[in-house]
Short mmCIF file of C-alpha atoms in Angstrom, two decimals:
data_model
loop_
_atom_site.label_atom_id
_atom_site.label_comp_id
_atom_site.label_asym_id
_atom_site.label_seq_id
_atom_site.Cartn_x
_atom_site.Cartn_y
_atom_site.Cartn_z
CA MET A 1 -3.18 4.84 1.07
CA PRO A 2 -1.80 2.55 -1.65
CA GLU A 3 -1.65 -0.98 -0.27
CA LEU A 4 -0.28 -4.28 -1.53
CA PRO A 5 -2.64 -4.72 -4.55
CA GLU A 6 -2.09 -1.18 -5.85
CA VAL A 7 1.67 -1.29 -5.23
CA GLU A 8 1.86 -4.69 -6.96
CA SER A 9 0.04 -3.24 -9.97
CA LEU A 10 2.23 -0.12 -10.03
CA THR A 11 5.28 -2.39 -9.91
CA GLY A 12 4.07 -4.33 -12.94
CA PHE A 13 3.12 -1.09 -14.70
CA LEU A 14 6.63 0.32 -14.26
CA ARG A 15 8.25 -2.99 -15.16
CA GLU A 16 6.52 -2.97 -18.55
CA ARG A 17 7.38 0.66 -19.32
CA ALA A 18 10.68 1.45 -17.63
CA VAL A 19 12.85 -1.68 -17.80
CA GLY A 20 15.53 -1.31 -20.44
CA ARG A 21 15.42 2.49 -20.42
CA THR A 22 18.23 4.75 -19.32
CA VAL A 23 17.68 7.20 -16.49
CA LEU A 24 18.40 10.75 -17.64
CA GLY A 25 17.95 12.22 -14.20
CA VAL A 26 15.93 12.38 -11.00
CA ASP A 27 14.60 15.78 -9.93
CA VAL A 28 13.82 16.02 -6.23
CA VAL A 29 11.26 18.78 -5.69
CA ALA A 30 10.27 18.03 -2.09
CA ILE A 31 13.64 17.66 -0.37
CA GLN A 32 12.03 16.06 2.70
CA ALA A 33 11.01 13.10 0.53
CA LEU A 34 14.64 12.06 -0.06
CA LYS A 35 15.72 9.98 2.94
CA THR A 36 19.28 9.08 1.87
CA PHE A 37 22.31 11.03 0.70
CA ASP A 38 24.91 8.34 -0.04
CA PRO A 39 24.88 7.31 -2.84
CA PRO A 40 23.57 10.67 -4.10
CA VAL A 41 20.44 10.71 -6.23
CA THR A 42 22.57 12.05 -9.11
CA ALA A 43 24.30 8.64 -9.24
CA LEU A 44 21.20 7.24 -10.96
CA GLY A 45 21.83 9.35 -14.07
CA GLY A 46 23.08 7.26 -16.98
CA LEU A 47 22.12 3.94 -15.42
CA THR A 48 19.68 1.51 -17.02
CA VAL A 49 16.53 0.25 -15.33
CA THR A 50 17.03 -3.52 -15.11
CA GLY A 51 14.11 -4.53 -12.89
CA VAL A 52 11.21 -3.42 -10.75
CA SER A 53 10.02 -5.35 -7.69
CA ARG A 54 7.97 -4.92 -4.53
CA HIS A 55 8.74 -5.24 -0.81
CA GLY A 56 5.47 -4.89 1.09
CA LYS A 57 4.31 -1.37 0.14
CA PHE A 58 7.77 -0.36 -1.16
CA ILE A 59 8.50 -0.13 -4.90
CA ASP A 60 12.09 -1.11 -5.76
CA ILE A 61 13.51 0.12 -9.08
CA ASP A 62 16.84 -1.57 -9.83
CA CYS A 63 19.15 0.61 -11.94
CA ASP A 64 22.24 -1.44 -12.77
CA GLY A 65 22.50 -2.55 -9.14
CA LEU A 66 21.67 0.83 -7.59
CA HIS A 67 18.15 0.89 -6.22
CA LEU A 68 15.60 3.71 -6.22
CA VAL A 69 13.14 2.64 -3.54
CA ILE A 70 9.79 4.41 -3.12
CA HIS A 71 7.18 4.39 -0.37
CA LEU A 72 4.05 6.33 -1.30
CA ALA A 73 2.84 6.61 2.32
CA ARG A 74 -0.74 7.72 2.95
CA ALA A 75 -1.28 10.36 0.28
CA GLY A 76 1.37 9.68 -2.34
CA TRP A 77 0.86 8.50 -5.89
CA LEU A 78 2.78 7.68 -9.07
CA ARG A 79 1.86 9.28 -12.38
CA TRP A 80 3.38 8.04 -15.65
CA ARG A 81 4.09 10.60 -18.36
CA ASP A 82 4.62 9.47 -21.97
CA ASP A 83 6.61 12.60 -22.71
CA LEU A 84 8.33 14.83 -20.20
CA SER A 85 10.28 16.85 -22.75
CA ALA A 86 7.79 19.72 -22.54
CA ALA A 87 7.31 19.52 -18.76
CA LYS A 88 7.86 22.74 -16.91
CA PRO A 89 10.98 22.99 -14.72
CA VAL A 90 10.35 21.82 -11.19
CA ARG A 91 9.78 24.48 -8.54
CA PRO A 92 10.29 23.41 -4.93
CA GLY A 93 7.38 24.18 -2.66
CA LYS A 94 4.86 24.57 -5.46
CA GLY A 95 2.06 22.01 -5.79
CA PRO A 96 1.96 18.29 -4.97
CA LEU A 97 4.93 17.22 -7.12
CA ALA A 98 7.64 15.58 -4.98
CA VAL A 99 9.96 13.75 -7.40
CA ARG A 100 10.30 13.49 -11.17
CA VAL A 101 12.20 10.65 -12.85
CA ARG A 102 13.20 11.36 -16.44
CA LEU A 103 14.00 8.50 -18.84
CA ALA A 104 15.82 8.51 -22.18
CA PRO A 105 13.80 9.34 -25.32
CA ASP A 106 12.38 6.51 -27.39
CA GLU A 107 12.69 6.06 -31.16
CA GLU A 108 9.95 8.60 -31.73
CA GLY A 109 11.76 11.20 -29.67
CA LEU A 110 9.36 11.07 -26.74
CA ALA A 111 11.03 11.33 -23.34
CA PRO A 112 8.89 9.31 -20.91
CA GLY A 113 9.15 9.14 -17.15
CA PHE A 114 7.08 9.29 -14.01
CA GLU A 115 6.28 11.71 -11.24
CA LEU A 116 5.65 11.10 -7.57
CA THR A 117 3.03 13.38 -6.05
CA GLU A 118 1.72 13.79 -2.53
CA ALA A 119 -1.48 15.51 -1.48
CA GLY A 120 -2.18 17.14 1.87
CA THR A 121 0.08 18.69 4.46
CA GLN A 122 1.45 15.57 6.14
CA LYS A 123 4.38 14.88 3.84
CA ARG A 124 5.42 11.27 4.43
CA LEU A 125 6.29 10.07 0.92
CA ALA A 126 9.79 8.58 1.05
CA VAL A 127 12.45 7.99 -1.59
CA TYR A 128 15.72 6.16 -1.01
CA VAL A 129 18.80 5.54 -3.15
CA THR A 130 20.69 2.51 -1.92
CA LYS A 131 22.93 -0.35 -3.01
CA ASN A 132 20.91 -2.76 -0.88
CA PRO A 133 17.17 -2.33 -0.15
CA ASP A 134 17.60 -4.30 3.07
CA ASP A 135 19.58 -1.36 4.43
CA ILE A 136 16.32 0.61 4.57
CA PRO A 137 14.85 0.07 8.07
CA GLY A 138 11.27 -0.12 6.80
CA VAL A 139 12.19 -2.87 4.32
CA ALA A 140 14.43 -4.80 6.70
CA SER A 141 11.71 -4.99 9.36
CA LEU A 142 8.91 -6.20 7.08
CA GLY A 143 6.93 -9.27 8.07
CA PRO A 144 6.11 -12.05 5.58
CA ASP A 145 4.42 -11.20 2.32
CA PRO A 146 0.87 -12.64 2.34
CA LEU A 147 1.11 -13.54 -1.36
CA ASP A 148 4.29 -15.56 -0.86
CA GLU A 149 4.00 -19.36 -0.87
CA SER A 150 5.58 -19.44 2.59
CA PHE A 151 2.58 -17.61 4.04
CA THR A 152 0.64 -20.73 5.01
CA VAL A 153 -2.06 -21.39 7.57
CA ASP A 154 0.62 -22.68 9.93
CA ALA A 155 2.67 -19.52 9.41
CA LEU A 156 -0.34 -17.39 10.31
CA LYS A 157 -1.01 -19.57 13.34
CA ARG A 158 2.51 -18.86 14.59
CA ILE A 159 1.97 -15.13 14.02
CA VAL A 160 -1.29 -14.85 15.98
CA GLY A 161 -0.38 -17.33 18.71
CA GLY A 162 0.14 -15.53 21.99
CA ASN A 163 -0.38 -12.09 20.41
CA ARG A 164 -2.74 -9.98 22.53
CA THR A 165 -3.22 -7.35 19.79
CA GLN A 166 -6.67 -6.73 18.33
CA ILE A 167 -6.77 -8.50 14.97
CA LYS A 168 -7.36 -5.24 13.06
CA GLY A 169 -4.13 -3.81 14.45
CA LEU A 170 -2.20 -7.00 13.81
CA LEU A 171 -3.19 -7.04 10.13
CA ARG A 172 -2.05 -3.44 9.71
CA ASP A 173 1.32 -3.92 11.38
CA GLN A 174 3.93 -4.10 8.61
CA LYS A 175 6.41 -5.81 10.93
CA ILE A 176 3.97 -8.69 11.35
CA ILE A 177 2.44 -9.03 7.85
CA ALA A 178 3.66 -6.86 4.96
CA GLY A 179 1.41 -4.90 2.65
CA ILE A 180 -2.01 -4.76 4.32
CA GLY A 181 -3.28 -1.35 5.44
CA ASN A 182 -6.47 0.18 6.72
CA ALA A 183 -8.65 -0.55 3.69
CA TYR A 184 -7.78 -4.18 3.03
CA SER A 185 -7.74 -5.10 6.72
CA ASP A 186 -11.41 -4.02 6.79
CA GLU A 187 -12.08 -6.09 3.67
CA VAL A 188 -10.26 -9.16 4.99
CA LEU A 189 -12.11 -9.11 8.31
CA HIS A 190 -15.45 -8.74 6.56
CA ALA A 191 -14.64 -11.72 4.32
CA ALA A 192 -13.55 -13.72 7.39
CA LYS A 193 -16.73 -12.71 9.29
CA MET A 194 -14.57 -11.57 12.18
CA SER A 195 -14.80 -8.66 14.60
CA PRO A 196 -11.93 -6.18 14.14
CA PHE A 197 -11.63 -5.95 17.95
CA LYS A 198 -11.14 -9.69 18.45
CA ILE A 199 -7.89 -10.50 20.29
CA SER A 200 -5.53 -12.38 17.98
CA ALA A 201 -4.49 -15.00 20.53
CA THR A 202 -8.11 -16.11 21.04
CA LEU A 203 -8.57 -17.31 17.46
CA THR A 204 -9.36 -20.99 17.09
CA ASP A 205 -7.65 -23.14 14.47
CA ALA A 206 -10.77 -22.93 12.31
CA GLN A 207 -10.85 -19.13 12.59
CA ILE A 208 -7.17 -18.90 11.69
CA ALA A 209 -7.81 -21.01 8.60
CA ASP A 210 -10.76 -18.78 7.65
CA LEU A 211 -8.67 -15.66 8.21
CA HIS A 212 -5.84 -17.03 6.08
CA GLU A 213 -8.27 -17.79 3.27
CA ALA A 214 -9.75 -14.29 3.55
CA ILE A 215 -6.32 -12.63 3.45
CA VAL A 216 -5.04 -14.52 0.43
CA THR A 217 -8.30 -14.45 -1.53
CA THR A 218 -9.03 -10.78 -0.87
CA LEU A 219 -5.56 -9.66 -1.88
CA ARG A 220 -5.27 -11.94 -4.91
CA ASP A 221 -8.68 -10.85 -6.18
CA ALA A 222 -7.68 -7.19 -5.79
CA VAL A 223 -4.38 -7.79 -7.58
CA GLU A 224 -6.21 -9.55 -10.40
CA ARG A 225 -8.68 -6.68 -10.80
CA ALA A 226 -5.83 -4.17 -10.92
CA HIS A 227 -3.65 -6.18 -13.30
CA GLY A 228 -2.89 -4.33 -16.51
CA LEU A 229 -4.57 -1.09 -15.48
CA ALA A 230 -2.83 2.22 -16.05
CA ALA A 231 -1.61 3.92 -12.88
CA LYS A 232 -4.26 6.63 -13.27
CA ASP A 233 -7.07 4.06 -13.11
CA LEU A 234 -5.99 2.16 -10.01
CA LYS A 235 -7.63 4.39 -7.41
CA ALA A 236 -11.05 4.10 -9.03
CA GLU A 237 -10.69 0.33 -9.35
CA LYS A 238 -9.75 -0.02 -5.69
CA LYS A 239 -12.75 2.02 -4.58
CA SER A 240 -15.17 0.06 -6.77
CA GLY A 241 -13.99 -3.26 -5.36
CA LEU A 242 -14.37 -2.44 -1.67
CA ARG A 243 -17.29 -4.03 0.19
CA VAL A 244 -17.10 -2.30 3.57
CA HIS A 245 -14.20 0.15 3.71
CA ASN A 246 -15.36 3.76 3.32
CA ARG A 247 -18.95 2.55 2.88
CA ALA A 248 -20.39 3.51 6.26
CA GLY A 249 -24.15 4.03 6.05
CA GLN A 250 -24.52 1.87 2.94
CA PRO A 251 -26.05 -1.63 2.87
CA CYS A 252 -23.78 -4.64 3.13
CA ASP A 253 -23.61 -6.52 -0.18
CA VAL A 254 -23.74 -9.84 1.68
CA CYS A 255 -26.57 -9.43 4.21
CA GLY A 256 -28.10 -5.99 3.63
CA ASP A 257 -27.36 -4.65 7.12
CA THR A 258 -26.04 -1.09 7.40
CA ILE A 259 -22.27 -0.81 7.42
CA ARG A 260 -21.03 0.94 10.57
CA GLU A 261 -17.90 2.93 11.46
CA VAL A 262 -15.87 3.35 14.65
CA SER A 263 -12.58 5.05 15.44
CA PHE A 264 -9.48 2.89 15.47
CA ALA A 265 -5.95 4.08 16.31
CA ASP A 266 -5.17 7.04 14.03
CA SER A 267 -8.06 6.47 11.63
CA ALA A 268 -11.42 4.70 11.45
CA LEU A 269 -12.64 1.25 10.48
CA GLN A 270 -15.81 0.06 8.80
CA TYR A 271 -17.58 -3.26 9.40
CA CYS A 272 -20.90 -5.05 9.08
CA PRO A 273 -22.56 -5.91 12.43
CA THR A 274 -24.52 -8.87 11.06
CA CYS A 275 -21.57 -10.43 9.23
CA GLN A 276 -18.89 -9.72 11.82
CA THR A 277 -20.15 -9.01 15.34
CA GLY A 278 -23.29 -11.09 15.83
CA GLY A 279 -25.53 -8.13 15.01
CA LYS A 280 -24.13 -5.97 17.82
CA PRO A 281 -22.66 -2.54 16.95
CA LEU A 282 -19.16 -1.98 18.26
CA ALA A 283 -18.59 0.74 20.86
CA ASP A 284 -16.60 3.69 19.60
CA ARG A 285 -14.00 3.57 22.34
CA ARG A 286 -12.41 6.91 21.52
CA LEU A 287 -15.78 8.67 21.75
CA SER A 288 -16.62 6.78 24.96
CA ARG A 289 -13.45 8.06 26.62
CA LEU A 290 -14.25 11.63 25.60
CA LEU A 291 -17.72 11.43 27.13
CA LYS A 292 -16.47 10.26 30.54
#
């Protein structure tokens, strides 16, 4: 799933290539991806892209005050095309293509644009056309952005105070902190040397400060690594920079212990016992319930 660092990089990538260009049209291939009907998607035709920004994991493309907002969900991706003039007509229900955005030709006659694709059968990629991004429930309910200056140690202390959620779940909750998903929550907790099952409200002031440092540093480092990369290279860069996520069975880069995996909510998490849980493997609670 694209998370804050990848979405931030995609936002910058689009900003450099799309701002100033006129939208020729938006072709919706997967009708379930379009979540709004007023204004219609056809209203984007003829408008100029004036800005691209990010809200959590949402990409916001401003077209003369009308916004095309994109959420890539778990299996979505954005692919830039330098020339779409020779692209085959879209065929609903065929392949992973969900949406195609066509931009006006450049001086060389090339008609660039980008395509939104989604792999798998669980189609959750979402596209909205709106006059105000805050009218989108997922945007309106977002928690603070961890890269914003307002996200201080004190702000995090207020967030975790009294919250009985396991810290892994809290980090993933977009209504609490925007932009962190399954992968970077694993990375943050490894950097903070903290058990993913630790109850948020039990954190000491020192642990909150360490967690804040881990959140900001981990995300900023990932954003820096992704800066300037083409959209097609972002997935490989993300994978190469991960220290624990999706590395079960491999040695920890910090201590050499074997990285472990347990089930968590609708997915799985990875962690290092030595770095995070005092050397004790965590119980896989889902498996334990099945064996009873």
